[in-house]
Tab-separated table of C-alpha atoms in Angstrom:
chain	number	residue	atom	x	y	z
N	257	UNK	CA	36.175	-2.601	-29.995
N	258	UNK	CA	33.223	-0.767	-31.493
N	259	UNK	CA	30.426	0.344	-29.216
N	260	UNK	CA	26.976	-0.695	-30.367
N	261	UNK	CA	23.773	0.986	-29.329
N	262	UNK	CA	21.292	-1.025	-27.365
N	263	UNK	CA	17.764	-1.187	-28.763
N	264	UNK	CA	16.247	2.263	-28.640
N	265	UNK	CA	12.480	2.553	-28.309
N	266	UNK	CA	11.853	6.185	-27.519
N	267	UNK	CA	8.295	7.367	-27.242
N	268	UNK	CA	9.434	10.561	-28.930
N	269	UNK	CA	11.775	9.435	-31.664
N	270	UNK	CA	12.673	12.990	-32.562
N	271	UNK	CA	14.656	13.386	-29.358
N	272	UNK	CA	17.811	11.890	-30.812
N	273	UNK	CA	17.453	13.789	-34.057
N	274	UNK	CA	17.276	17.066	-32.183
N	275	UNK	CA	20.532	16.385	-30.309
N	276	UNK	CA	23.550	18.306	-31.479
N	277	UNK	CA	25.539	16.611	-34.196
N	278	UNK	CA	28.595	17.240	-32.032
N	279	UNK	CA	27.113	15.492	-28.982
N	280	UNK	CA	29.263	12.727	-27.531
N	281	UNK	CA	27.224	9.637	-26.580
N	282	UNK	CA	27.820	8.111	-23.169
N	283	UNK	CA	29.857	4.927	-23.463
N	284	UNK	CA	29.681	2.143	-20.886
N	285	UNK	CA	31.948	-0.912	-20.796
N	286	UNK	CA	30.919	-4.277	-19.373
N	287	UNK	CA	34.217	-5.948	-18.443
N	288	UNK	CA	33.028	-9.427	-17.561
N	289	UNK	CA	33.754	-13.159	-17.838
N	290	UNK	CA	31.838	-14.000	-20.993
N	291	UNK	CA	33.581	-17.183	-22.133
N	292	UNK	CA	35.114	-20.293	-20.625
N	293	UNK	CA	34.037	-22.567	-17.751
N	294	UNK	CA	33.294	-19.687	-15.347
N	295	UNK	CA	31.184	-17.674	-17.803
N	296	UNK	CA	27.717	-18.615	-16.535
N	297	UNK	CA	27.567	-15.823	-13.955
N	298	UNK	CA	29.186	-13.281	-16.263
N	299	UNK	CA	26.553	-13.954	-18.888
N	300	UNK	CA	23.845	-13.303	-16.293
N	301	UNK	CA	25.415	-9.928	-15.523
N	302	UNK	CA	25.342	-9.192	-19.252
N	303	UNK	CA	21.640	-10.035	-19.445
N	304	UNK	CA	20.746	-7.831	-16.474
N	305	UNK	CA	22.915	-4.933	-17.684
N	306	UNK	CA	21.300	-5.087	-21.116
N	307	UNK	CA	17.857	-5.129	-19.512
N	308	UNK	CA	18.659	-2.057	-17.432
N	309	UNK	CA	20.110	-0.018	-20.270
N	310	UNK	CA	17.301	-0.931	-22.637
N	311	UNK	CA	14.907	0.634	-20.140
N	312	UNK	CA	17.100	3.734	-19.773
N	313	UNK	CA	17.289	4.141	-23.532
N	314	UNK	CA	13.541	3.726	-23.875
N	315	UNK	CA	13.272	6.739	-21.562
N	316	UNK	CA	15.626	8.833	-23.683
N	317	UNK	CA	19.136	7.644	-22.860
N	318	UNK	CA	21.431	10.480	-21.811
N	319	UNK	CA	22.043	13.863	-23.415
N	320	UNK	CA	19.493	13.084	-26.105
N	321	UNK	CA	21.220	9.930	-27.319
N	322	UNK	CA	21.103	6.238	-26.585
N	323	UNK	CA	23.673	5.087	-24.069
N	324	UNK	CA	26.163	2.814	-25.809
N	325	UNK	CA	27.300	-0.404	-24.132
N	326	UNK	CA	30.251	-2.528	-25.232
N	327	UNK	CA	31.297	-5.916	-23.905
N	328	UNK	CA	34.872	-6.845	-23.034
N	329	UNK	CA	35.585	-10.474	-22.142
N	330	UNK	CA	38.034	-10.520	-19.212
N	331	UNK	CA	38.293	-14.345	-19.522
N	332	UNK	CA	37.889	-14.739	-15.778
N	333	UNK	CA	41.151	-13.276	-14.504
N	334	UNK	CA	42.484	-10.019	-13.019
N	335	UNK	CA	45.229	-9.665	-15.640
N	336	UNK	CA	42.783	-10.022	-18.503
N	337	UNK	CA	40.415	-7.581	-16.830
N	338	UNK	CA	43.149	-4.996	-16.430
N	339	UNK	CA	43.956	-5.172	-20.139
N	340	UNK	CA	40.287	-4.861	-21.054
N	341	UNK	CA	39.807	-1.834	-18.793
N	342	UNK	CA	42.637	-0.088	-20.605
N	343	UNK	CA	41.079	-0.974	-23.959
N	344	UNK	CA	37.659	0.242	-22.834
N	345	UNK	CA	39.049	3.573	-21.657
N	346	UNK	CA	40.927	3.974	-24.948
N	347	UNK	CA	37.615	3.343	-26.725
N	348	UNK	CA	35.996	6.181	-24.799
N	349	UNK	CA	34.224	4.389	-21.945
N	350	UNK	CA	33.428	6.598	-18.961
N	351	UNK	CA	31.766	3.893	-16.837
N	352	UNK	CA	33.077	0.374	-16.158
N	353	UNK	CA	30.716	-2.378	-14.957
N	354	UNK	CA	31.770	-5.780	-13.573
N	355	UNK	CA	30.598	-8.266	-10.971
N	356	UNK	CA	31.456	-11.953	-11.163
N	357	UNK	CA	34.686	-12.081	-9.143
N	358	UNK	CA	35.984	-10.202	-6.103
N	359	UNK	CA	39.531	-10.739	-7.362
N	360	UNK	CA	38.672	-9.098	-10.668
N	361	UNK	CA	36.767	-6.332	-8.872
N	362	UNK	CA	39.860	-5.662	-6.787
N	363	UNK	CA	41.997	-5.322	-9.895
N	364	UNK	CA	39.534	-3.080	-11.713
N	365	UNK	CA	38.957	-0.754	-8.765
N	366	UNK	CA	42.712	-0.267	-8.414
N	367	UNK	CA	43.113	0.343	-12.158
N	368	UNK	CA	40.320	2.934	-12.068
N	369	UNK	CA	41.780	4.616	-8.981
N	370	UNK	CA	45.204	4.960	-10.619
N	371	UNK	CA	43.755	6.167	-13.909
N	372	UNK	CA	41.781	8.872	-12.163
N	373	UNK	CA	44.801	10.064	-10.203
N	374	UNK	CA	46.800	10.355	-13.414
N	375	UNK	CA	44.037	11.919	-15.493
N	376	UNK	CA	42.239	14.654	-13.575
N	377	UNK	CA	39.173	15.821	-15.460
N	378	UNK	CA	38.951	12.509	-17.336
N	379	UNK	CA	37.763	10.327	-14.490
N	380	UNK	CA	36.205	6.872	-14.910
N	381	UNK	CA	33.462	5.419	-12.687
N	382	UNK	CA	33.487	1.765	-11.576
N	383	UNK	CA	30.139	0.170	-10.777
N	384	UNK	CA	30.777	-3.080	-8.910
N	385	UNK	CA	27.732	-5.336	-9.246
N	386	UNK	CA	28.963	-8.444	-7.467
N	387	UNK	CA	32.439	-8.292	-5.906
N	388	UNK	CA	31.632	-8.859	-2.224
N	389	UNK	CA	35.098	-8.830	-0.602
N	390	UNK	CA	35.098	-6.448	2.378
N	391	UNK	CA	38.311	-4.756	1.278
N	392	UNK	CA	36.487	-3.234	-1.699
N	393	UNK	CA	34.627	-0.902	0.655
N	394	UNK	CA	37.396	-1.133	3.238
N	395	UNK	CA	41.078	-0.611	2.574
N	396	UNK	CA	40.493	-0.330	-1.196
N	397	UNK	CA	37.529	2.058	-1.026
N	398	UNK	CA	37.685	5.202	-3.155
N	399	UNK	CA	35.306	7.838	-4.417
N	400	UNK	CA	34.890	6.427	-7.936
N	401	UNK	CA	33.930	2.905	-6.832
N	402	UNK	CA	30.317	1.974	-5.974
N	403	UNK	CA	29.284	-1.465	-4.743
N	404	UNK	CA	25.734	-2.570	-5.559
N	405	UNK	CA	25.878	-5.956	-3.864
N	406	UNK	CA	26.179	-7.310	-0.345
N	407	UNK	CA	29.151	-8.510	1.686
N	408	UNK	CA	29.796	-11.244	4.252
N	409	UNK	CA	28.599	-9.382	7.392
N	410	UNK	CA	25.332	-8.441	5.662
N	411	UNK	CA	24.644	-12.012	4.592
N	412	UNK	CA	25.657	-13.635	7.889
N	413	UNK	CA	23.745	-11.151	10.059
N	414	UNK	CA	20.554	-11.828	8.099
N	415	UNK	CA	21.010	-15.603	8.248
N	416	UNK	CA	21.787	-15.623	11.962
N	417	UNK	CA	18.858	-13.408	12.939
N	418	UNK	CA	16.319	-15.203	10.751
N	419	UNK	CA	17.433	-18.737	11.614
N	420	UNK	CA	17.532	-17.913	15.325
N	421	UNK	CA	14.001	-16.537	15.109
N	422	UNK	CA	12.708	-19.724	13.438
N	423	UNK	CA	14.554	-21.952	15.895
N	424	UNK	CA	16.700	-23.548	13.186
N	425	UNK	CA	20.062	-21.991	14.110
N	426	UNK	CA	20.998	-24.194	17.032
N	427	UNK	CA	23.829	-23.609	19.482
N	428	UNK	CA	26.672	-25.288	17.585
N	429	UNK	CA	27.746	-23.913	14.210
N	430	UNK	CA	30.400	-25.134	11.777
N	431	UNK	CA	31.954	-22.464	9.511
N	432	UNK	CA	32.901	-23.949	6.131
N	433	UNK	CA	34.351	-21.609	3.510
N	434	UNK	CA	36.687	-21.312	0.558
N	435	UNK	CA	40.235	-20.172	1.181
N	436	UNK	CA	40.377	-16.717	-0.369
N	437	UNK	CA	39.258	-13.195	0.553
N	438	UNK	CA	35.513	-13.887	0.361
N	439	UNK	CA	35.777	-17.101	2.370
N	440	UNK	CA	37.924	-15.392	4.990
N	441	UNK	CA	35.348	-12.602	5.285
N	442	UNK	CA	32.602	-15.196	5.787
N	443	UNK	CA	34.631	-17.094	8.372
N	444	UNK	CA	35.275	-13.926	10.367
N	445	UNK	CA	31.636	-12.840	10.169
N	446	UNK	CA	30.329	-16.215	11.357
N	447	UNK	CA	32.552	-15.872	14.408
N	448	UNK	CA	31.642	-12.212	14.933
N	449	UNK	CA	27.912	-12.985	15.142
N	450	UNK	CA	28.284	-15.960	17.486
N	451	UNK	CA	27.422	-13.951	20.587
N	452	UNK	CA	24.322	-12.379	19.056
N	453	UNK	CA	23.212	-15.695	17.620
N	454	UNK	CA	23.801	-17.557	20.873
N	455	UNK	CA	25.950	-20.229	19.246
N	456	UNK	CA	29.456	-21.618	19.507
N	457	UNK	CA	31.592	-21.999	16.400
N	458	UNK	CA	32.647	-25.573	17.079
N	459	UNK	CA	35.071	-25.594	14.167
N	460	UNK	CA	35.942	-23.600	11.052
N	461	UNK	CA	37.528	-24.736	7.821
N	462	UNK	CA	39.017	-22.846	4.879
N	463	UNK	CA	39.573	-25.139	1.904
N	464	UNK	CA	40.874	-24.915	-1.667
N	465	UNK	CA	38.517	-23.341	-4.188
N	466	UNK	CA	36.860	-25.668	-6.724
N	467	UNK	CA	39.556	-28.332	-6.421
N	468	UNK	CA	37.926	-30.791	-4.039
N	469	UNK	CA	35.913	-33.598	-5.591
N	470	UNK	CA	35.213	-35.564	-2.416
N	471	UNK	CA	33.830	-33.669	0.594
N	472	UNK	CA	33.180	-36.816	2.633
N	473	UNK	CA	36.198	-36.136	4.912
N	474	UNK	CA	34.689	-32.731	5.689
N	475	UNK	CA	31.322	-34.342	6.356
N	476	UNK	CA	33.080	-36.562	8.877
N	477	UNK	CA	34.609	-33.489	10.522
N	478	UNK	CA	31.218	-31.803	10.720
N	479	UNK	CA	29.741	-34.935	12.286
N	480	UNK	CA	32.560	-35.216	14.830
N	481	UNK	CA	32.157	-31.547	15.785
N	482	UNK	CA	28.553	-32.040	16.840
N	483	UNK	CA	27.443	-29.059	14.744
N	484	UNK	CA	23.734	-28.517	14.250
N	485	UNK	CA	24.191	-25.887	11.544
N	486	UNK	CA	26.737	-25.247	8.789
N	487	UNK	CA	27.066	-21.635	7.627
N	488	UNK	CA	28.934	-21.371	4.359
N	489	UNK	CA	29.777	-18.859	1.674
N	490	UNK	CA	30.671	-21.642	-0.761
N	491	UNK	CA	29.464	-21.415	-4.329
N	492	UNK	CA	29.276	-23.664	-7.393
N	493	UNK	CA	30.489	-27.267	-6.940
N	494	UNK	CA	32.023	-26.477	-3.552
N	495	UNK	CA	28.529	-25.861	-2.204
N	496	UNK	CA	26.758	-28.694	-3.978
N	497	UNK	CA	29.349	-31.363	-3.213
N	498	UNK	CA	29.482	-30.291	0.433
N	499	UNK	CA	25.718	-30.528	0.793
N	500	UNK	CA	25.592	-33.888	-0.960
N	501	UNK	CA	28.402	-35.261	1.218
N	502	UNK	CA	26.602	-34.347	4.423
N	503	UNK	CA	23.368	-35.778	3.066
N	504	UNK	CA	25.141	-38.969	2.026
N	505	UNK	CA	26.617	-39.294	5.503
N	506	UNK	CA	23.152	-39.046	7.008
N	507	UNK	CA	23.923	-35.844	8.905
N	508	UNK	CA	20.927	-33.939	10.202
N	509	UNK	CA	22.491	-30.492	9.855
N	510	UNK	CA	20.912	-27.290	8.625
N	511	UNK	CA	22.744	-25.149	6.068
N	512	UNK	CA	22.820	-21.354	6.006
N	513	UNK	CA	24.025	-20.341	2.535
N	514	UNK	CA	24.408	-17.303	0.300
N	515	UNK	CA	24.634	-18.714	-3.236
N	516	UNK	CA	22.105	-21.534	-3.277
N	517	UNK	CA	19.971	-19.593	-5.782
N	518	UNK	CA	22.624	-19.789	-8.488
N	519	UNK	CA	20.811	-21.354	-11.474
N	520	UNK	CA	21.185	-25.107	-11.526
N	521	UNK	CA	21.994	-25.488	-7.844
N	522	UNK	CA	18.598	-26.750	-6.694
N	523	UNK	CA	18.369	-29.148	-9.622
N	524	UNK	CA	21.830	-30.513	-8.870
N	525	UNK	CA	21.324	-30.688	-5.116
N	526	UNK	CA	17.916	-32.339	-5.360
N	527	UNK	CA	16.068	-33.211	-2.164
N	528	UNK	CA	19.281	-32.602	-0.211
N	529	UNK	CA	18.532	-28.869	-0.429
N	530	UNK	CA	15.136	-29.039	1.275
N	531	UNK	CA	14.948	-27.095	4.532
N	532	UNK	CA	18.171	-25.181	4.015
N	533	UNK	CA	18.413	-21.383	4.134
N	534	UNK	CA	19.760	-18.613	1.945
N	535	UNK	CA	20.287	-14.871	2.463
N	536	UNK	CA	19.794	-13.139	-0.888
N	537	UNK	CA	18.808	-9.827	-2.438
N	538	UNK	CA	15.642	-10.859	-4.254
N	539	UNK	CA	12.739	-13.269	-4.161
N	540	UNK	CA	9.768	-12.909	-6.508
N	541	UNK	CA	7.459	-14.117	-3.754
N	542	UNK	CA	8.515	-11.316	-1.383
N	543	UNK	CA	6.008	-8.681	-2.542
N	544	UNK	CA	3.428	-8.178	-5.296
N	545	UNK	CA	5.802	-5.599	-6.793
N	546	UNK	CA	8.590	-8.202	-6.921
N	547	UNK	CA	6.299	-10.556	-8.809
N	548	UNK	CA	5.384	-7.810	-11.273
N	549	UNK	CA	9.058	-6.976	-11.827
N	550	UNK	CA	9.788	-10.645	-12.434
N	551	UNK	CA	7.073	-10.904	-15.058
N	552	UNK	CA	8.274	-7.736	-16.816
N	553	UNK	CA	11.852	-9.032	-16.802
N	554	UNK	CA	10.767	-12.376	-18.242
N	555	UNK	CA	8.784	-10.630	-20.979
N	556	UNK	CA	11.963	-8.882	-22.158
N	557	UNK	CA	14.707	-11.391	-21.367
N	558	UNK	CA	12.921	-14.745	-21.639
N	559	UNK	CA	13.309	-15.942	-18.049
N	560	UNK	CA	12.515	-14.889	-14.515
N	561	UNK	CA	15.222	-12.795	-12.812
N	562	UNK	CA	17.308	-14.700	-10.310
N	563	UNK	CA	20.624	-14.778	-8.486
N	564	UNK	CA	22.529	-11.551	-9.295
N	565	UNK	CA	20.207	-10.270	-12.031
N	566	UNK	CA	17.726	-8.227	-9.945
N	567	UNK	CA	20.350	-6.308	-7.953
N	568	UNK	CA	22.186	-5.530	-11.211
N	569	UNK	CA	19.040	-4.245	-12.901
N	570	UNK	CA	18.267	-2.063	-9.874
N	571	UNK	CA	21.830	-0.719	-9.922
N	572	UNK	CA	21.433	0.401	-13.534
N	573	UNK	CA	18.147	2.034	-12.528
N	574	UNK	CA	20.012	3.970	-9.815
N	575	UNK	CA	22.627	5.007	-12.349
N	576	UNK	CA	19.828	6.260	-14.577
N	577	UNK	CA	18.458	8.419	-11.763
N	578	UNK	CA	21.914	9.927	-11.217
N	579	UNK	CA	22.418	10.527	-14.946
N	580	UNK	CA	19.090	12.348	-15.060
N	581	UNK	CA	20.484	14.770	-12.468
N	582	UNK	CA	23.791	15.189	-14.341
N	583	UNK	CA	23.284	17.242	-17.508
N	584	UNK	CA	26.067	17.368	-20.061
N	585	UNK	CA	28.809	19.980	-19.920
N	586	UNK	CA	29.858	20.842	-23.436
N	587	UNK	CA	28.106	17.624	-24.504
N	588	UNK	CA	30.296	15.557	-22.182
N	589	UNK	CA	29.675	13.736	-18.914
N	590	UNK	CA	31.188	15.120	-15.710
N	591	UNK	CA	31.945	11.807	-13.972
N	592	UNK	CA	32.753	13.448	-10.650
N	593	UNK	CA	29.377	15.186	-10.603
N	594	UNK	CA	27.723	11.916	-11.609
N	595	UNK	CA	29.336	10.193	-8.610
N	596	UNK	CA	28.160	12.966	-6.294
N	597	UNK	CA	24.630	12.580	-7.630
N	598	UNK	CA	24.744	8.790	-7.392
N	599	UNK	CA	25.505	9.126	-3.672
N	600	UNK	CA	22.131	10.844	-3.250
N	601	UNK	CA	19.969	8.411	-5.228
N	602	UNK	CA	17.198	6.533	-3.478
N	603	UNK	CA	14.897	4.221	-5.373
N	604	UNK	CA	11.978	2.115	-4.254
N	605	UNK	CA	12.837	-1.288	-5.637
N	606	UNK	CA	10.190	-4.030	-5.758
N	607	UNK	CA	11.322	-5.162	-2.296
N	608	UNK	CA	11.983	-1.793	-0.668
N	609	UNK	CA	14.100	1.344	-0.568
N	610	UNK	CA	17.628	1.093	-1.915
N	611	UNK	CA	20.279	3.781	-1.506
N	612	UNK	CA	24.022	4.388	-1.380
N	613	UNK	CA	25.970	5.072	1.807
N	614	UNK	CA	28.146	8.076	0.992
N	615	UNK	CA	30.905	7.198	3.467
N	616	UNK	CA	32.048	4.061	1.592
N	617	UNK	CA	29.690	3.744	-1.416
N	618	UNK	CA	28.201	0.495	-0.118
N	619	UNK	CA	24.663	-0.036	-1.328
N	620	UNK	CA	21.984	-0.366	1.333
N	621	UNK	CA	19.477	-2.773	-0.134
N	622	UNK	CA	16.825	-4.993	1.416
N	623	UNK	CA	17.867	-8.567	2.180
N	624	UNK	CA	15.610	-11.599	2.225
N	625	UNK	CA	16.176	-14.868	4.050
N	626	UNK	CA	14.432	-17.755	2.342
N	627	UNK	CA	14.104	-21.487	2.961
N	628	UNK	CA	14.081	-24.210	0.318
N	629	UNK	CA	10.594	-25.691	0.253
N	630	UNK	CA	8.177	-27.518	-1.984
N	631	UNK	CA	5.560	-25.005	-0.845
N	632	UNK	CA	7.396	-22.065	-2.453
N	633	UNK	CA	5.215	-20.142	-4.907
N	634	UNK	CA	7.876	-19.965	-7.618
N	635	UNK	CA	9.759	-23.164	-8.403
N	636	UNK	CA	13.417	-23.115	-9.437
N	637	UNK	CA	15.398	-25.083	-12.015
N	638	UNK	CA	12.325	-26.960	-13.265
N	639	UNK	CA	12.095	-28.758	-9.922
N	640	UNK	CA	9.243	-29.004	-7.433
N	641	UNK	CA	11.254	-26.821	-5.022
N	642	UNK	CA	11.732	-23.102	-4.605
N	643	UNK	CA	12.651	-20.410	-2.083
N	644	UNK	CA	10.009	-19.623	0.506
N	645	UNK	CA	10.373	-16.204	2.168
N	646	UNK	CA	11.159	-16.439	5.888
N	647	UNK	CA	12.124	-12.872	6.825
N	648	UNK	CA	12.903	-9.548	5.169
N	649	UNK	CA	15.345	-6.886	6.346
N	650	UNK	CA	15.433	-3.263	5.236
N	651	UNK	CA	18.654	-1.871	3.782
N	652	UNK	CA	19.618	0.106	6.922
N	653	UNK	CA	18.850	-2.913	9.128
N	654	UNK	CA	20.879	-5.278	6.972
N	655	UNK	CA	23.967	-3.198	6.226
N	656	UNK	CA	27.217	-3.527	8.164
N	657	UNK	CA	29.024	-0.545	9.737
N	658	UNK	CA	31.565	1.340	7.618
N	659	UNK	CA	34.914	-0.458	7.705
N	660	UNK	CA	37.507	1.436	9.755
N	661	UNK	CA	40.041	0.855	6.973
N	662	UNK	CA	38.002	2.934	4.483
N	663	UNK	CA	39.726	6.315	4.161
N	664	UNK	CA	37.858	7.771	1.209
N	665	UNK	CA	39.286	10.959	-0.261
N	666	UNK	CA	36.512	13.060	-1.709
N	667	UNK	CA	36.970	15.527	-4.593
N	668	UNK	CA	37.868	19.039	-3.509
């Protein structure tokens, strides 16, 4: 696959011309789900990545040349992603970016780890924008993997603390999650925070992913349990159908969610979503700076940033800071030095300081808990509803402790 340069709008156009003719441009590969029924999130990652690299190239790119970005469609599966990673490396990519599946993230991080072991001096960096499974910064952690998104303990801790403070948590919680690594992480975290939250987990369920069309039996189980609150990591139809089933059954339960801001969710959920909570990494109403960022993003990309787009754009900004501190060696990028510099980067995002924890390369980013309301300043999905800010947490306050299973081996 040929790499194509993103739009370059340098204030000093002569910068590229002055670069050595022998200079090797930095090549970045987006290995993402870009086609098929699960492509909606992957396409959002593409938009945010393009936004971030356009800004970097407007500031001069790297080593006097525009950073080149190529797209590789992993078609939604680990096997396809593994093949695309190999193709990207063969095409000269030094940085791999991906986000829309923890399963795919797990495959890519292992492929990158093995490649780097076999090819000292030709290391590849993996920037994980959205794979939230704990194992990625736990048992699978390694020096060349950086996670720029949250995980289950971060999300649940924020939800529990904010909902307890507002009086909407209650003392009986139902844990409803999908039966794979992410859902298991959520289930464990909901139970882990029960003591702090002052609630009892009256029941927990792990169910098949995106295969259930009728959640009414689960609504009956929630009703029988006496739960006041449902905390769930469900996404897509598994979240919407669950919420609609409880609404249809007339249950007066509060939801604590993590993916309710996925585009289309509020429109599909309708009034059922009102009053429910979400822990997420961005809300345009959080600060004046967040609003300004949202307007700038819309001016370039045609829509306000939402869901995973802001955290991805901020991650590319952090990469840019690290690249600025990593000059070329013989017109090539020293990926190990880049990783060392990325560990040290701190940026002030529109909602607060964001940095990397060196011990496991987990990002420490501010987290916002919001509530679905008609009073929200910014409406979502062309509805009369939006996300009203309830509470904000700084990165250090929100982040979970380093997993004991992370045994990161650092370069000598």
